[in-house]
Coordinates of C-alpha atoms in Angstrom, one line a residue:
M1 CA 164.5 -52.5 317.2
K2 CA 168.2 -51.8 317.3
I3 CA 168.5 -52.8 313.7
I4 CA 165.7 -50.4 312.7
L5 CA 167.2 -47.6 314.7
R6 CA 170.6 -48.2 313.2
T7 CA 169.2 -48.2 309.7
L8 CA 167.3 -45.0 310.3
L9 CA 170.3 -43.3 311.8
F10 CA 172.4 -44.4 308.8
G11 CA 169.8 -42.9 306.5
L12 CA 169.7 -39.6 308.3
L13 CA 173.4 -39.3 308.3
F14 CA 173.5 -40.2 304.6
V15 CA 170.8 -37.8 303.7
S16 CA 172.6 -35.0 305.5
S17 CA 175.6 -35.5 303.2
I18 CA 173.4 -35.0 300.1
T19 CA 172.8 -31.4 299.1
D20 CA 169.3 -30.5 298.2
A21 CA 168.2 -34.1 298.1
K22 CA 164.7 -34.7 296.7
E23 CA 162.3 -37.2 298.4
I24 CA 160.5 -39.1 295.6
K25 CA 157.9 -41.9 295.9
I26 CA 157.5 -44.4 293.1
N27 CA 155.5 -47.5 292.3
S28 CA 156.9 -49.0 289.1
L29 CA 160.1 -50.5 287.6
K30 CA 160.0 -47.8 284.9
E31 CA 160.2 -45.1 287.5
L32 CA 163.0 -47.0 289.3
A33 CA 165.0 -47.2 286.0
K34 CA 164.5 -43.5 285.5
Y35 CA 165.7 -42.4 288.9
A36 CA 168.5 -44.9 288.8
A37 CA 170.2 -42.7 286.3
E38 CA 169.8 -39.5 288.3
N39 CA 171.7 -37.9 291.2
G40 CA 171.0 -36.8 294.7
N41 CA 167.6 -38.2 295.3
I42 CA 165.9 -40.2 298.1
I43 CA 163.7 -42.8 296.3
T44 CA 161.1 -44.8 298.2
M45 CA 159.4 -47.5 296.3
K46 CA 156.0 -48.9 297.2
P47 CA 156.3 -52.4 298.7
G48 CA 155.1 -55.2 296.5
V49 CA 156.1 -57.7 293.8
Y50 CA 157.1 -56.2 290.5
K51 CA 157.4 -58.5 287.5
L52 CA 160.3 -57.7 285.2
T53 CA 158.3 -58.9 282.2
D54 CA 155.9 -56.0 282.8
Y55 CA 158.8 -53.6 282.3
L56 CA 160.6 -55.5 279.6
N57 CA 158.0 -56.8 277.2
S58 CA 158.8 -58.6 273.9
D59 CA 159.1 -55.3 272.0
S60 CA 161.5 -53.7 274.4
I61 CA 163.6 -56.9 274.6
S62 CA 164.0 -56.9 270.8
I63 CA 165.1 -53.2 270.9
R64 CA 167.6 -53.9 273.7
K65 CA 169.0 -56.9 271.9
N66 CA 169.5 -54.8 268.7
R67 CA 171.2 -52.0 270.7
K68 CA 173.2 -54.5 272.7
M69 CA 171.7 -53.2 276.0
Y70 CA 172.0 -56.4 278.1
Q71 CA 171.4 -54.9 281.5
Y72 CA 167.9 -54.6 282.9
I73 CA 168.4 -51.6 285.2
T74 CA 171.6 -49.7 285.5
F75 CA 172.1 -47.4 288.6
S76 CA 174.4 -44.9 286.9
G77 CA 173.5 -42.0 289.2
S78 CA 175.3 -41.0 292.4
N79 CA 174.6 -39.8 295.9
N80 CA 171.2 -41.4 296.0
I81 CA 169.2 -43.4 298.7
F82 CA 167.0 -46.2 297.5
N83 CA 164.6 -47.3 300.1
L84 CA 163.3 -50.6 298.6
K85 CA 162.1 -52.2 301.8
G86 CA 159.5 -54.8 300.9
V87 CA 160.1 -54.5 297.2
E88 CA 160.6 -57.8 295.3
I89 CA 161.5 -57.9 291.6
E90 CA 160.5 -61.2 289.9
L91 CA 163.1 -61.9 287.3
D92 CA 162.0 -64.3 284.6
T93 CA 165.2 -66.0 283.5
E94 CA 163.7 -66.5 280.0
I95 CA 164.5 -62.8 279.3
R96 CA 168.2 -63.7 279.4
T97 CA 167.6 -66.5 276.9
K98 CA 165.8 -64.0 274.5
L99 CA 168.4 -61.3 274.9
K100 CA 171.3 -63.7 274.0
P101 CA 173.9 -61.6 275.8
P102 CA 177.7 -62.3 275.5
I103 CA 179.3 -64.2 278.4
H104 CA 179.6 -62.4 281.7
S105 CA 176.9 -59.9 281.0
D106 CA 175.4 -58.8 284.3
E107 CA 171.7 -58.0 284.8
F108 CA 171.3 -55.3 287.4
L109 CA 174.3 -53.0 287.5
V110 CA 175.5 -50.2 289.9
T111 CA 178.0 -48.0 288.2
G112 CA 177.3 -44.7 290.1
S113 CA 179.0 -43.9 293.4
N114 CA 178.0 -43.1 297.0
N115 CA 174.6 -44.7 296.7
S116 CA 172.7 -46.5 299.5
F117 CA 170.3 -49.4 298.9
L118 CA 168.0 -50.9 301.5
G119 CA 165.8 -53.9 301.4
L120 CA 165.5 -55.1 297.8
T121 CA 164.7 -58.7 296.9
I122 CA 165.3 -60.1 293.4
R123 CA 163.9 -63.6 292.8
C124 CA 164.7 -65.7 289.7
V125 CA 161.8 -67.7 288.2
G126 CA 161.4 -69.7 284.9
T127 CA 163.7 -72.0 283.0
G128 CA 165.9 -69.6 281.1
T129 CA 169.7 -69.7 281.4
S130 CA 172.5 -67.2 281.6
P131 CA 175.9 -67.5 279.8
G132 CA 178.0 -66.7 282.8
G133 CA 176.5 -63.4 284.1
T134 CA 175.4 -62.3 287.6
V135 CA 172.1 -61.0 288.9
L136 CA 173.7 -57.9 290.5
Q137 CA 177.1 -56.2 290.0
V138 CA 178.3 -53.3 292.2
A139 CA 181.0 -51.5 290.1
G140 CA 180.8 -47.9 291.3
K141 CA 182.7 -46.5 294.3
A142 CA 181.6 -46.3 297.9
N143 CA 178.2 -47.9 297.5
V144 CA 176.4 -49.4 300.5
L145 CA 174.0 -52.3 300.3
R146 CA 171.8 -53.3 303.3
E147 CA 169.5 -56.2 303.5
I148 CA 169.6 -57.1 299.8
T149 CA 168.4 -60.6 299.1
L150 CA 168.9 -62.6 295.9
H151 CA 167.2 -65.9 295.0
V152 CA 169.3 -67.1 292.1
A153 CA 168.5 -69.7 289.4
G154 CA 169.1 -70.1 285.7
S155 CA 172.2 -72.2 285.0
F156 CA 172.9 -75.3 283.0
P157 CA 173.4 -78.0 284.0
Y158 CA 172.2 -77.8 287.5
G159 CA 172.4 -80.7 290.0
Y160 CA 176.1 -81.7 289.7
G161 CA 178.2 -78.9 291.1
D162 CA 181.6 -78.7 289.5
L163 CA 182.0 -82.5 288.9
F164 CA 182.2 -81.9 285.1
G165 CA 184.3 -78.8 285.0
K166 CA 183.7 -75.0 285.4
G167 CA 183.9 -73.4 282.0
K168 CA 186.6 -73.1 279.4
Q169 CA 189.1 -75.5 280.9
K170 CA 190.2 -78.2 278.4
E171 CA 189.4 -80.9 281.0
T172 CA 185.7 -79.8 281.1
T173 CA 183.4 -82.6 280.1
V174 CA 180.2 -80.5 280.1
R175 CA 180.1 -76.9 278.9
H176 CA 178.3 -74.8 281.6
R177 CA 176.1 -71.8 281.4
K178 CA 176.6 -70.2 284.8
H179 CA 174.4 -67.7 286.7
S180 CA 175.8 -66.1 289.8
G181 CA 174.5 -63.9 292.5
L182 CA 176.3 -60.7 293.6
L183 CA 179.6 -59.4 292.1
V184 CA 181.7 -56.6 293.6
T185 CA 184.2 -54.8 291.4
G186 CA 184.0 -51.3 292.9
N187 CA 186.3 -49.8 295.6
D188 CA 184.9 -49.2 299.1
T189 CA 181.8 -51.3 298.7
K190 CA 180.1 -52.2 301.9
L191 CA 177.4 -55.0 302.4
Y192 CA 175.4 -55.4 305.5
G193 CA 172.9 -58.2 306.1
C194 CA 172.8 -59.2 302.5
K195 CA 171.7 -62.8 301.5
V196 CA 172.1 -65.0 298.5
Y197 CA 170.1 -68.2 298.2
N198 CA 171.7 -70.0 295.2
R199 CA 169.9 -72.7 293.2
S200 CA 172.2 -72.2 290.3
F201 CA 175.7 -73.2 289.3
G202 CA 177.6 -70.0 290.1
H203 CA 179.0 -68.1 293.0
C204 CA 176.9 -66.4 295.7
F205 CA 179.1 -63.4 296.6
F206 CA 182.4 -62.8 294.7
I207 CA 184.9 -60.1 294.1
Q208 CA 186.8 -59.4 290.8
Q209 CA 189.0 -56.7 289.1
H210 CA 191.0 -56.0 292.3
P211 CA 188.8 -53.6 294.3
K212 CA 190.0 -52.2 297.5
N213 CA 188.3 -51.9 300.9
V214 CA 185.4 -54.3 300.4
Y215 CA 183.5 -55.1 303.6
F216 CA 180.9 -57.8 304.4
E217 CA 179.0 -57.9 307.7
D218 CA 176.1 -60.2 308.7
C219 CA 175.9 -61.6 305.1
Y220 CA 174.6 -65.1 304.3
A221 CA 175.3 -67.4 301.4
E222 CA 173.4 -70.6 300.9
G223 CA 173.4 -73.4 298.3
E224 CA 172.1 -77.0 298.4
V225 CA 173.9 -80.3 298.4
R226 CA 173.5 -83.7 296.7
S227 CA 175.3 -87.0 297.3
T228 CA 177.4 -88.6 294.6
D229 CA 175.5 -91.8 295.2
S230 CA 172.3 -90.0 294.0
I231 CA 174.1 -88.8 290.9
L232 CA 175.4 -92.2 290.1
A233 CA 171.8 -93.6 290.4
E234 CA 170.7 -91.6 287.3
T235 CA 169.7 -93.5 284.3
S236 CA 169.4 -90.5 282.0
G237 CA 170.4 -86.9 281.9
T238 CA 173.7 -84.9 281.8
A239 CA 175.8 -87.1 284.0
F240 CA 174.6 -90.3 282.3
D241 CA 175.2 -88.8 278.9
V242 CA 178.9 -88.3 279.6
N243 CA 179.3 -91.7 281.4
F244 CA 179.8 -89.9 284.7
K245 CA 183.2 -88.7 283.5
T246 CA 184.7 -85.9 285.8
W247 CA 187.2 -83.2 285.1
T248 CA 189.3 -84.2 288.1
Q249 CA 190.7 -87.6 289.0
N250 CA 189.7 -89.5 292.1
R251 CA 192.1 -91.1 294.6
E252 CA 192.3 -94.2 292.4
G253 CA 193.5 -92.1 289.4
E254 CA 190.2 -92.4 287.6
Y255 CA 188.1 -89.6 286.1
V256 CA 184.7 -90.8 287.2
V257 CA 182.1 -89.8 289.8
T258 CA 182.9 -91.7 293.0
P259 CA 180.4 -92.8 295.6
G260 CA 180.5 -91.7 299.2
Y261 CA 180.9 -88.0 298.8
M262 CA 178.6 -84.9 299.0
K263 CA 178.6 -82.2 296.3
S264 CA 177.4 -78.6 296.6
L265 CA 175.3 -77.7 293.5
C266 CA 176.5 -74.1 293.4
E267 CA 180.0 -72.6 293.5
D268 CA 181.5 -70.6 296.4
G269 CA 179.7 -68.7 299.1
F270 CA 182.3 -65.9 299.3
R271 CA 185.1 -65.8 296.7
T272 CA 187.9 -63.5 295.6
Y273 CA 189.7 -63.4 292.3
G274 CA 193.2 -61.9 292.0
V275 CA 194.6 -59.6 294.6
C276 CA 192.0 -57.4 296.3
E277 CA 193.3 -55.1 299.1
N278 CA 191.8 -54.9 302.5
I279 CA 189.0 -57.4 302.3
K280 CA 187.0 -58.0 305.5
F281 CA 184.3 -60.3 306.6
K282 CA 182.4 -60.1 310.0
N283 CA 179.7 -62.4 311.2
C284 CA 179.2 -63.9 307.8
T285 CA 177.9 -67.5 307.1
A286 CA 178.2 -69.9 304.2
K287 CA 176.0 -73.0 304.1
N288 CA 176.0 -75.9 301.6
T289 CA 178.2 -74.0 299.2
C290 CA 181.2 -75.5 297.4
G291 CA 183.8 -73.3 299.0
G292 CA 182.6 -71.4 302.1
F293 CA 185.2 -68.6 302.0
E294 CA 187.7 -69.1 299.1
L295 CA 190.1 -66.2 299.5
R296 CA 193.3 -67.4 297.9
F297 CA 196.0 -64.9 297.0
N298 CA 194.5 -62.3 299.2
E299 CA 195.2 -60.6 302.5
A300 CA 191.8 -61.0 304.2
R301 CA 190.4 -60.6 307.7
L302 CA 187.6 -62.8 309.0
E303 CA 185.9 -62.4 312.3
N304 CA 183.1 -64.5 313.8
C305 CA 182.5 -66.2 310.5
K306 CA 180.9 -69.6 310.1
T307 CA 180.5 -72.5 307.6
I308 CA 177.9 -75.2 307.6
G309 CA 178.0 -78.3 305.3
T310 CA 180.4 -77.0 302.7
E311 CA 182.6 -79.1 300.4
R312 CA 185.5 -77.1 301.8
A313 CA 185.1 -74.4 304.3
Y314 CA 188.0 -71.9 304.3
W315 CA 190.7 -71.6 301.7
I316 CA 193.1 -68.8 302.6
G317 CA 196.3 -67.1 301.4
D318 CA 199.1 -64.8 302.6
N319 CA 198.7 -62.6 305.7
T320 CA 195.1 -63.7 306.3
T321 CA 193.7 -63.4 309.9
M322 CA 190.9 -65.5 311.2
I323 CA 189.4 -64.6 314.6
N324 CA 186.8 -66.7 316.4
C325 CA 185.7 -68.4 313.2
K326 CA 184.0 -71.8 313.1
G327 CA 182.8 -74.6 310.9
D328 CA 182.3 -78.3 310.4
A329 CA 184.1 -80.9 308.4
N330 CA 180.8 -82.7 307.7
Y331 CA 181.2 -83.0 304.0
G332 CA 184.7 -81.9 303.4
P333 CA 187.9 -80.3 304.8
L334 CA 187.5 -77.3 307.2
L335 CA 190.6 -75.3 306.1
F336 CA 193.3 -75.1 303.4
V337 CA 196.2 -72.8 304.2
E338 CA 197.9 -71.9 301.0
G339 CA 200.2 -69.0 301.9
N340 CA 202.5 -67.4 304.5
N341 CA 202.1 -65.4 307.7
V342 CA 198.5 -66.4 308.4
N343 CA 197.0 -66.3 311.9
V344 CA 194.1 -68.6 312.4
E345 CA 191.7 -69.2 315.4
L346 CA 189.2 -71.8 314.3
F347 CA 186.5 -73.7 316.2
V348 CA 185.6 -77.2 314.9
D349 CA 182.0 -78.2 315.1
A350 CA 181.5 -81.8 316.2
T351 CA 178.8 -82.4 313.5
E352 CA 179.5 -85.5 311.4
S353 CA 178.0 -87.4 308.5
D354 CA 178.5 -90.7 306.7
R355 CA 180.3 -88.9 303.8
L356 CA 184.0 -89.5 303.0
V357 CA 186.3 -86.7 304.4
H358 CA 190.0 -87.1 304.1
S359 CA 191.4 -84.2 306.1
L360 CA 190.4 -81.7 308.7
I361 CA 192.9 -79.1 307.4
T362 CA 196.0 -79.0 305.2
V363 CA 198.8 -76.5 305.8
L364 CA 201.7 -75.4 303.6
G365 CA 203.7 -72.2 303.6
T366 CA 206.0 -70.3 306.0
N367 CA 205.5 -68.7 309.4
N368 CA 201.9 -69.7 309.9
A369 CA 200.1 -69.8 313.2
V370 CA 197.0 -72.0 313.5
V371 CA 194.9 -72.7 316.6
L372 CA 192.2 -75.4 316.3
K373 CA 189.6 -75.6 319.1
A374 CA 186.7 -77.9 319.7
E375 CA 183.3 -76.1 319.6
D376 CA 181.6 -76.4 323.0
K377 CA 184.6 -78.6 324.0
K378 CA 183.0 -81.6 322.1
N379 CA 185.4 -83.5 319.8
R380 CA 184.4 -85.4 316.7
K381 CA 184.1 -89.2 317.2
Q382 CA 185.4 -90.0 313.8
D383 CA 189.1 -89.1 313.3
V384 CA 189.8 -86.7 310.4
P385 CA 193.5 -86.0 310.2
I386 CA 195.3 -82.7 310.2
L387 CA 197.9 -82.8 307.3
V388 CA 201.0 -80.7 307.9
G389 CA 203.1 -80.1 304.8
Y390 CA 200.4 -81.1 302.3
T391 CA 198.6 -79.3 299.5
Q392 CA 194.9 -79.2 299.0
P393 CA 193.6 -81.7 296.4
M394 CA 193.4 -80.7 292.8
H395 CA 190.8 -78.0 292.3
G396 CA 189.8 -78.5 295.9
E397 CA 187.8 -81.6 295.0
S398 CA 187.3 -84.0 297.9
M399 CA 187.5 -87.1 295.8
S400 CA 191.0 -86.1 294.5
P401 CA 194.4 -87.1 296.1
Y402 CA 196.7 -84.8 298.1
S403 CA 200.4 -84.0 297.4
E404 CA 203.2 -83.0 299.8
A405 CA 204.5 -79.4 300.0
E406 CA 206.9 -77.4 302.0
V407 CA 205.8 -76.0 305.4
V408 CA 208.3 -74.1 307.5
G409 CA 208.0 -72.4 310.9
L410 CA 204.4 -73.5 311.6
H411 CA 203.0 -73.0 315.1
L412 CA 200.1 -75.4 315.4
K413 CA 197.9 -75.8 318.5
N414 CA 195.4 -78.6 318.2
E415 CA 192.7 -79.0 320.8
T416 CA 190.3 -81.0 318.7
G417 CA 191.5 -84.5 319.5
M418 CA 192.1 -85.2 315.8
S419 CA 195.3 -86.9 314.7
I420 CA 198.2 -85.3 312.8
S421 CA 200.2 -86.5 309.9
I422 CA 203.5 -84.6 309.1
G423 CA 205.0 -84.8 305.6
E424 CA 208.7 -85.0 304.8
K425 CA 208.8 -81.4 303.5
A426 CA 207.9 -80.0 306.9
R427 CA 210.6 -78.5 309.0
D428 CA 211.2 -76.2 312.0
C429 CA 207.6 -76.5 313.3
T430 CA 206.2 -76.4 316.8
I431 CA 203.1 -78.5 317.5
K432 CA 201.0 -78.8 320.6
T433 CA 198.3 -81.4 320.4
N434 CA 195.8 -83.5 322.3
G435 CA 195.5 -85.9 319.3
T436 CA 197.8 -88.7 318.2
I437 CA 200.7 -88.3 315.7
N438 CA 200.0 -90.7 312.8
E439 CA 203.4 -90.1 311.3
N440 CA 206.2 -87.6 311.4
K441 CA 208.5 -87.5 308.4
G442 CA 209.5 -83.8 309.0
K443 CA 212.7 -82.3 310.3
N444 CA 213.2 -80.4 313.5
I445 CA 209.5 -80.8 314.5
H446 CA 208.9 -80.1 318.2
I447 CA 205.8 -81.9 319.5
T448 CA 204.2 -81.3 322.9
K449 CA 201.3 -83.5 324.1

């Protein structure tokens, strides 16, 4: 009830800011596309499942292809409210194959400003693929998305995660056709209660082109996982065809799929590219994604966020603050600190698996403060070491080795019972721990049990 009241109150407040807003009821994708290009309306769409193929038939696809119109619906208007509660658009991925768009062409696009969207679901079906686009991009300014849900499919290959590379890198052994979920490029974008269920090689939520003031609250990103043992058991298919050759070396220096690990089949749950100012996450969750929150090179704030079964949970850069966040190291490391002046409060879930995990966290940089606590005061039974003065492995791949790096002025409080290894490039650090010290090669390291 509180959520409903909050949504209604938001709608009323938003409506009051629109001069002479028209209330319009629609029941087709054709009408939705029409009013998506207009301004100052309140659009309510009849609940139901709408097939994109009913709107984009073979003739219209040919016309769009000739005109290089690769988007399905573009919301170019401004100051609108779209009440799409109970509306589901069935997106046949074969449309993408027929359109043959250039790489990174997105499908539904919001270019207008000050729009509000409530309740839309987009579900990918079929066997078509995308050459690197996203289902939905929010490019305009000050748009608000509430309870938007995306079910993403349509990449090639699917079932291996990033084992064989990610795209144009020269090390790539398989050329991918990615399909991602929700991309934010517009300033002042706010997302509440949005969900991406990703069954595609691509990101769930990601941010590009340096937008400012992007806010996520109660958002959820989910992929699925598969063991490397299962991949190695294949007797045909993509992995078999390339002799299981990976783009990243394992800990033995070989470029081959290695048993004992768990791979996410999508990319990251929440990802930033480049420097994006004032990025915040509150009460958000990433499950079974490659990276949970990969926010390198950004000043970000995370509060009450959670990861479950990720390959790597949190990867943070300069001036990032994490408050009351939590996660497990079930399939891979919980935290990579790659920056300076971070302030981390992180609870470690006691969940464990039989997969190989080589570190709980790695820390490099200057003047960082990290507090690790045991969730519900339950420590893991298997020791996974905390690495002070170490880098993350190449490309964040769990199978790959770590290197040492400088860490200066670290304040670490470890209440997890996990052991600590301190590299020779660590100096002037203060450590309080209830775990053992495996080795201390650093200088001027003050350790309190």
